[in-house]
């Protein structure tokens, strides 16, 4: 690859059975890279065949090495001849071992850290409704005791085995040229777990510009996301009921039945992206009441792009993504009374909420606009290619 030449990028991603934020982020990155002039090929692996508890266990136990998944990606690499192999989600059909295979073939490798799967069997750094970091610096086999993977000891053993194997084998220090962390908070957790700090770059997922906000008046509070316990929906429902308001909730998930008819929530179910965008543009604020260390919830970027402030839990990355009193408000996680105060402040002071929304739009333009994040990703790729080229002579001589 000559200096300034368009890059050739092979993207590998194990898609989820229920499409979510990671899948959307990968698709946006691929489209943005193509618009930037890169040649991009994508290898998608799909979990659709994993349709039973036994199949999930078999997939989890194969995830340490996953030879069939690696073979698929490397066949594409031989045909496409990429400068960089960029791995997003690898679990469970593609192993971290893809990095060793790609580097052996002379390709630079990049791994995006969308979640905490590389250091936590449950991927969330969460247990019993609260943050848990026992496996960050301790043995990953602690996950077996607490059934951290899908409530299964066997499944947790399988994932812990994968984490432990690649930690001991030195995969992260030897085989990955650059990691992409979505937030400074996430980078800190991986560094604490022993990942090489000098190889981790911070780059948020990008978002195409929906256009400047219309300036129309705003009304109502909005939640967008999965209806699941770690997202703090039960806390949000109680907080909204305390102040006699209803929060519009867009999404689906295991709590839908339990929350149906709750006086604090108006459940709308899943909506098309354009409908979500329109709801963002009308809302006085978006609420993100999470109880876990979110990776990078793109609903925050979408709200900021729409000029909508965010009321979020003061936890993990959210505590730095939302500037309290400037681009939104922060409340103690899991505290309905504290969240109710923040929601009431937004509802009762529309001028302050509008000012926060304007500041949020400015942050979007600076940090999350697609052209900004694409330039950052291209810089990471070129950095990885340079690191791989510098390392190649050492690999050939065995020093």
Coordinates of C-alpha atoms in Angstrom, one line a residue:
X1 CA 0.0 0.0 0.0
X2 CA 1.5 3.3 -1.1
X3 CA 1.1 6.5 1.0
X4 CA -2.3 8.0 0.5
X5 CA -3.6 5.1 -1.6
X6 CA -7.2 3.9 -0.9
X7 CA -7.3 1.3 1.8
X8 CA -8.6 -2.2 1.3
X9 CA -10.6 -3.3 4.3
X10 CA -12.0 -6.7 5.1
X11 CA -14.7 -6.5 7.8
X12 CA -15.6 -9.6 9.8
X13 CA -18.8 -9.5 12.0
X14 CA -20.9 -12.2 13.7
X15 CA -24.4 -10.8 13.5
X16 CA -26.8 -11.2 16.4
X17 CA -30.0 -13.1 16.2
X18 CA -32.0 -10.0 17.2
X19 CA -30.4 -7.2 15.3
X20 CA -29.1 -4.4 17.6
X21 CA -26.8 -1.5 17.9
X22 CA -23.6 -3.3 17.0
X23 CA -25.1 -4.6 13.7
X24 CA -26.3 -1.1 12.8
X25 CA -22.9 0.4 13.7
X26 CA -21.0 -2.0 11.5
X27 CA -23.4 -1.3 8.6
X28 CA -22.9 2.4 9.0
X29 CA -19.1 2.1 9.1
X30 CA -19.0 0.0 6.0
X31 CA -21.2 2.5 4.1
X32 CA -19.0 5.4 5.4
X33 CA -15.8 3.7 4.4
X34 CA -17.1 3.1 0.9
X35 CA -18.1 6.7 0.6
X36 CA -14.6 7.7 1.7
X37 CA -13.2 5.7 -1.3
X38 CA -12.1 2.5 0.5
X39 CA -12.5 -0.9 -1.1
X40 CA -14.5 -2.9 1.5
X41 CA -15.5 -6.5 1.7
X42 CA -17.7 -7.9 4.5
X43 CA -17.8 -11.4 5.9
X44 CA -21.0 -11.8 8.0
X45 CA -21.5 -14.9 10.2
X46 CA -25.1 -15.4 11.4
X47 CA -26.4 -17.0 14.6
X48 CA -29.7 -18.0 13.1
X49 CA -28.8 -21.7 13.2
X50 CA -28.1 -21.5 17.0
X51 CA -31.8 -22.2 17.9
X52 CA -31.6 -24.4 21.0
X53 CA -29.9 -24.5 24.4
X54 CA -27.6 -27.4 23.1
X55 CA -26.7 -25.4 20.0
X56 CA -25.8 -22.4 22.1
X57 CA -23.6 -24.6 24.4
X58 CA -21.8 -26.2 21.3
X59 CA -21.2 -22.7 19.8
X60 CA -19.9 -21.3 23.1
X61 CA -17.5 -24.2 23.5
X62 CA -16.2 -23.9 19.9
X63 CA -15.7 -20.1 20.3
X64 CA -12.1 -20.5 21.7
X65 CA -10.9 -21.6 18.3
X66 CA -13.8 -21.6 15.8
X67 CA -11.9 -23.1 12.9
X68 CA -14.8 -22.9 10.4
X69 CA -15.4 -19.3 11.1
X70 CA -11.7 -18.4 10.7
X71 CA -11.5 -20.4 7.5
X72 CA -14.4 -18.4 6.0
X73 CA -12.7 -15.1 6.8
X74 CA -9.3 -16.2 5.6
X75 CA -10.7 -17.5 2.3
X76 CA -12.1 -14.0 1.8
X77 CA -8.8 -12.5 2.7
X78 CA -6.9 -14.6 0.2
X79 CA -9.3 -13.5 -2.5
X80 CA -9.6 -9.8 -1.5
X81 CA -6.0 -9.1 -0.3
X82 CA -6.9 -6.5 2.3
X83 CA -4.6 -4.1 4.0
X84 CA -6.6 -4.4 7.2
X85 CA -8.8 -7.1 8.7
X86 CA -11.2 -5.4 11.0
X87 CA -13.1 -7.6 13.4
X88 CA -16.2 -6.5 15.2
X89 CA -18.3 -9.1 17.1
X90 CA -16.6 -12.5 16.8
X91 CA -18.7 -14.5 19.3
X92 CA -19.6 -17.3 19.0
X93 CA -18.9 -18.3 15.4
X94 CA -15.6 -16.5 15.0
X95 CA -12.7 -16.9 17.4
X96 CA -10.2 -14.2 18.6
X97 CA -7.8 -16.6 16.8
X98 CA -8.7 -14.8 13.6
X99 CA -6.2 -12.2 14.5
X100 CA -3.3 -14.7 14.6
X101 CA -4.4 -16.1 11.2
X102 CA -4.7 -12.7 9.6
X103 CA -1.3 -11.5 10.9
X104 CA 0.4 -14.7 9.7
X105 CA -0.9 -13.9 6.3
X106 CA 0.6 -10.4 6.5
X107 CA -2.6 -8.4 7.1
X108 CA -2.8 -5.7 9.8
X109 CA -5.6 -6.4 12.3
X110 CA -8.0 -4.2 14.2
X111 CA -10.6 -5.2 16.9
X112 CA -13.5 -3.0 17.9
X113 CA -14.4 -3.4 21.6
X114 CA -18.2 -3.0 21.3
X115 CA -18.8 -4.7 24.6
X116 CA -16.8 -6.4 27.4
X117 CA -16.9 -10.0 26.1
X118 CA -13.1 -10.3 25.9
X119 CA -12.9 -9.8 29.7
X120 CA -16.4 -10.8 30.9
X121 CA -18.4 -14.0 30.1
X122 CA -21.6 -12.0 30.4
X123 CA -20.2 -9.2 28.2
X124 CA -21.8 -6.5 30.4
X125 CA -19.6 -6.3 33.5
X126 CA -22.8 -6.7 35.4
X127 CA -24.2 -9.2 37.9
X128 CA -27.4 -9.2 40.0
X129 CA -28.5 -5.8 38.6
X130 CA -25.2 -4.0 39.5
X131 CA -21.8 -3.4 37.9
X132 CA -19.3 -6.3 38.5
X133 CA -15.6 -6.3 37.8
X134 CA -14.5 -9.5 39.4
X135 CA -13.1 -10.9 36.1
X136 CA -11.4 -7.7 35.0
X137 CA -8.3 -8.4 37.1
X138 CA -9.3 -11.8 38.5
X139 CA -9.9 -15.2 37.0
X140 CA -12.5 -15.3 34.3
X141 CA -13.7 -18.6 35.7
X142 CA -15.4 -16.7 38.5
X143 CA -18.2 -16.4 35.9
X144 CA -18.9 -20.1 36.3
X145 CA -19.9 -19.6 40.0
X146 CA -22.4 -16.9 39.1
X147 CA -23.7 -18.4 35.9
X148 CA -22.8 -15.1 34.1
X149 CA -23.5 -16.4 30.5
X150 CA -27.2 -17.0 30.0
X151 CA -27.6 -18.3 33.6
X152 CA -25.7 -21.5 32.7
X153 CA -22.7 -22.9 34.5
X154 CA -21.7 -24.9 31.4
X155 CA -22.1 -21.9 29.1
X156 CA -20.2 -19.7 31.5
X157 CA -17.4 -22.3 31.6
X158 CA -17.2 -22.3 27.8
X159 CA -16.9 -18.5 27.5
X160 CA -14.5 -18.2 30.5
X161 CA -12.4 -20.8 28.8
X162 CA -12.2 -18.6 25.7
X163 CA -11.3 -15.5 27.7
X164 CA -8.7 -17.4 29.7
X165 CA -7.1 -19.1 26.7
X166 CA -6.5 -15.9 24.8
X167 CA -5.4 -14.0 27.9
X168 CA -2.8 -16.7 28.6
X169 CA -1.8 -17.1 24.9
X170 CA -1.0 -13.4 24.6
X171 CA -3.5 -12.9 21.7
X172 CA -4.2 -9.3 22.6
X173 CA -0.6 -8.3 23.0
X174 CA 0.8 -10.2 20.1
X175 CA -1.8 -10.5 17.4
X176 CA -3.9 -7.3 17.4
X177 CA -2.3 -4.2 15.9
X178 CA -4.9 -1.8 17.1
X179 CA -8.0 -1.9 19.3
X180 CA -10.9 0.6 18.9
X181 CA -12.5 1.6 22.2
X182 CA -15.7 3.5 21.9
X183 CA -15.2 5.7 25.1
X184 CA -12.4 6.6 27.5
X185 CA -14.2 4.6 30.2
X186 CA -14.2 1.4 28.1
X187 CA -10.5 1.9 27.4
X188 CA -9.7 2.2 31.1
X189 CA -11.5 -1.1 31.8
X190 CA -9.6 -3.0 29.1
X191 CA -6.3 -1.5 30.2
X192 CA -7.1 -2.6 33.8
X193 CA -7.7 -6.1 32.4
X194 CA -4.2 -6.2 30.9
X195 CA -4.8 -5.1 27.4
X196 CA -1.9 -3.0 25.9
X197 CA -2.7 0.6 26.5
X198 CA -0.5 1.8 23.6
X199 CA -2.6 -0.1 21.1
X200 CA -6.0 1.1 22.2
X201 CA -7.5 4.1 20.3
X202 CA -10.7 5.9 21.2
X203 CA -13.1 6.4 18.4
X204 CA -16.9 6.6 18.8
X205 CA -19.3 5.1 16.3
X206 CA -20.3 7.6 13.7
X207 CA -23.8 8.8 12.7
X208 CA -24.9 10.5 9.4
X209 CA -26.2 14.0 10.0
X210 CA -30.0 14.1 10.0
X211 CA -29.8 17.9 9.4
X212 CA -30.1 20.7 11.9
X213 CA -33.1 20.7 14.3
X214 CA -36.1 22.5 13.1
X215 CA -36.5 24.8 16.2
X216 CA -40.0 23.6 16.8
X217 CA -41.3 23.4 20.3
X218 CA -40.6 20.2 22.2
X219 CA -42.8 18.1 24.5
X220 CA -42.6 14.8 26.3
X221 CA -40.0 12.4 27.5
X222 CA -38.7 9.5 25.4
X223 CA -37.0 6.1 25.9
X224 CA -35.6 4.2 23.0
X225 CA -34.0 0.8 23.4
X226 CA -34.3 -2.7 24.6
X227 CA -36.9 -3.4 27.4
X228 CA -34.6 -5.3 29.6
X229 CA -33.6 -5.1 33.3
X230 CA -30.0 -3.7 32.8
X231 CA -31.5 -0.8 30.9
X232 CA -33.2 0.5 34.0
X233 CA -36.8 0.4 32.7
X234 CA -38.3 -0.5 36.1
X235 CA -36.5 2.5 37.7
X236 CA -37.7 4.8 34.9
X237 CA -41.3 3.6 35.2
X238 CA -41.3 4.3 38.9
X239 CA -39.6 7.7 38.5
X240 CA -42.2 8.8 35.9
X241 CA -45.1 7.7 38.0
X242 CA -43.8 9.6 40.9
X243 CA -44.1 12.9 39.0
X244 CA -47.3 12.0 37.3
X245 CA -46.0 11.8 33.8
X246 CA -45.7 9.2 31.1
X247 CA -42.5 8.4 29.2
X248 CA -43.0 7.2 25.7
X249 CA -41.0 3.9 25.3
X250 CA -40.0 2.6 21.9
X251 CA -38.5 -0.9 21.8
X252 CA -39.1 -4.5 22.7
X253 CA -37.7 -7.0 25.1
X254 CA -38.3 -9.3 28.0
X255 CA -39.9 -6.7 30.3
X256 CA -42.6 -5.7 27.8
X257 CA -45.3 -7.8 29.5
X258 CA -44.4 -6.7 33.0
X259 CA -44.4 -3.1 32.0
X260 CA -47.6 -3.1 30.0
X261 CA -50.2 -0.8 31.5
X262 CA -47.7 0.8 33.9
X263 CA -48.8 4.4 34.6
X264 CA -45.3 5.7 34.0
X265 CA -44.8 4.3 30.6
X266 CA -46.5 4.4 27.2
X267 CA -45.1 1.4 25.4
X268 CA -45.1 1.8 21.6
X269 CA -43.2 -1.3 20.6
X270 CA -40.5 -1.3 18.0
X271 CA -40.6 1.5 15.4
X272 CA -39.0 2.1 12.0
X273 CA -35.8 4.3 12.1
X274 CA -37.5 7.3 10.5
X275 CA -40.2 7.1 13.2
X276 CA -37.6 7.0 15.9
X277 CA -35.8 10.0 14.4
X278 CA -39.1 11.9 14.3
X279 CA -39.8 11.0 17.9
X280 CA -36.3 12.2 18.9
X281 CA -36.9 15.5 17.2
X282 CA -40.2 16.1 19.1
X283 CA -39.1 15.0 22.6
X284 CA -38.0 17.4 25.3
X285 CA -35.4 14.9 26.3
X286 CA -34.3 11.3 25.8
X287 CA -33.9 9.2 29.0
X288 CA -31.2 6.5 29.3
X289 CA -31.6 5.1 32.8
X290 CA -29.1 2.2 32.4
X291 CA -27.8 0.2 35.4
X292 CA -24.8 -1.3 33.5
X293 CA -21.7 0.1 31.9
X294 CA -23.0 0.9 28.4
X295 CA -20.6 0.6 25.6
X296 CA -21.6 3.5 23.5
X297 CA -25.4 3.8 23.2
X298 CA -26.1 5.3 19.8
X299 CA -29.4 6.6 21.0
X300 CA -27.3 9.3 22.8
X301 CA -25.6 10.2 19.5
X302 CA -29.0 10.2 17.8
X303 CA -30.5 12.5 20.4
X304 CA -27.6 14.9 20.3
X305 CA -27.9 15.0 16.5
X306 CA -31.5 15.9 16.8
X307 CA -30.7 18.6 19.3
X308 CA -32.3 16.7 22.1
X309 CA -30.8 16.6 25.6
X310 CA -30.3 13.4 27.5
X311 CA -31.2 12.4 31.0
X312 CA -28.9 9.5 31.9
X313 CA -27.6 7.4 34.8
X314 CA -24.3 8.6 36.3
X315 CA -22.5 5.4 35.5
X316 CA -19.7 4.2 33.3
X317 CA -19.4 5.9 29.9
X318 CA -22.7 7.8 30.3
X319 CA -21.2 9.9 33.1
X320 CA -18.8 11.4 30.6
X321 CA -21.0 11.3 27.4
X322 CA -23.6 13.6 29.1
X323 CA -22.3 16.8 30.6
X324 CA -24.6 17.4 33.6
X325 CA -26.5 20.6 33.2
X326 CA -24.9 21.3 29.8
X327 CA -26.1 18.6 27.3
X328 CA -28.5 16.9 29.7
X329 CA -28.8 15.8 33.3
X330 CA -27.3 12.9 35.3
X331 CA -29.0 10.9 38.1
X332 CA -27.7 8.2 40.4
X333 CA -28.3 4.8 38.8
X334 CA -31.1 2.7 40.2
X335 CA -32.5 5.7 42.2
X336 CA -36.1 6.5 41.2
X337 CA -36.3 9.6 43.4
X338 CA -33.1 11.1 41.8
X339 CA -34.3 10.3 38.3
X340 CA -37.7 11.7 39.0
X341 CA -36.1 15.0 40.0
X342 CA -34.2 15.2 36.7
X343 CA -37.3 14.3 34.7
X344 CA -39.3 17.0 36.5
X345 CA -36.6 19.6 35.8
X346 CA -36.7 18.9 32.1
X347 CA -40.5 18.9 32.0
X348 CA -40.9 22.1 34.1
X349 CA -38.1 24.2 32.5
X350 CA -38.4 24.0 28.7
X351 CA -36.0 26.9 28.2
X352 CA -33.2 25.1 30.0
X353 CA -34.0 21.9 28.2
X354 CA -33.8 23.8 24.8
X355 CA -30.4 25.3 25.8
X356 CA -29.1 21.8 26.6
X357 CA -30.4 20.5 23.3
X358 CA -28.5 23.2 21.4
X359 CA -25.3 22.3 23.3
X360 CA -25.9 18.6 22.5
X361 CA -26.1 19.3 18.8
X362 CA -22.8 21.1 19.0
X363 CA -21.2 18.1 20.6
X364 CA -22.6 15.8 17.9
X365 CA -21.1 18.0 15.2
X366 CA -17.7 17.9 16.9
X367 CA -17.5 14.2 17.9
X368 CA -20.1 12.0 16.2
X369 CA -20.7 13.3 12.7
X370 CA -19.9 10.7 10.1
X371 CA -17.0 12.5 8.4
X372 CA -15.3 13.1 11.8
X373 CA -15.5 9.5 12.9
X374 CA -14.6 8.1 9.5
X375 CA -11.4 10.2 9.4
X376 CA -10.5 8.9 12.9
X377 CA -11.1 5.3 11.7
X378 CA -8.9 5.7 8.7
X379 CA -6.2 7.1 10.9
X380 CA -6.4 4.0 13.1
X381 CA -6.2 1.7 10.0
X382 CA -3.1 3.5 8.7
X383 CA -1.6 3.3 12.2
X384 CA -2.3 -0.4 12.3
X385 CA -0.7 -0.9 8.8
X386 CA 2.4 1.0 9.8
X387 CA 2.7 -1.0 13.0
X388 CA 2.3 -4.3 11.1
X389 CA 5.0 -3.3 8.6
X390 CA 7.4 -2.3 11.4
X391 CA 6.8 -5.6 13.1
X392 CA 7.1 -7.8 10.0
X393 CA 11.0 -7.9 9.9
X394 CA 11.0 -9.0 13.5
X395 CA 8.5 -11.7 12.8
X396 CA 10.7 -13.0 9.9
X397 CA 13.9 -13.1 11.9
X398 CA 12.2 -14.6 15.0
X399 CA 13.4 -11.7 17.2

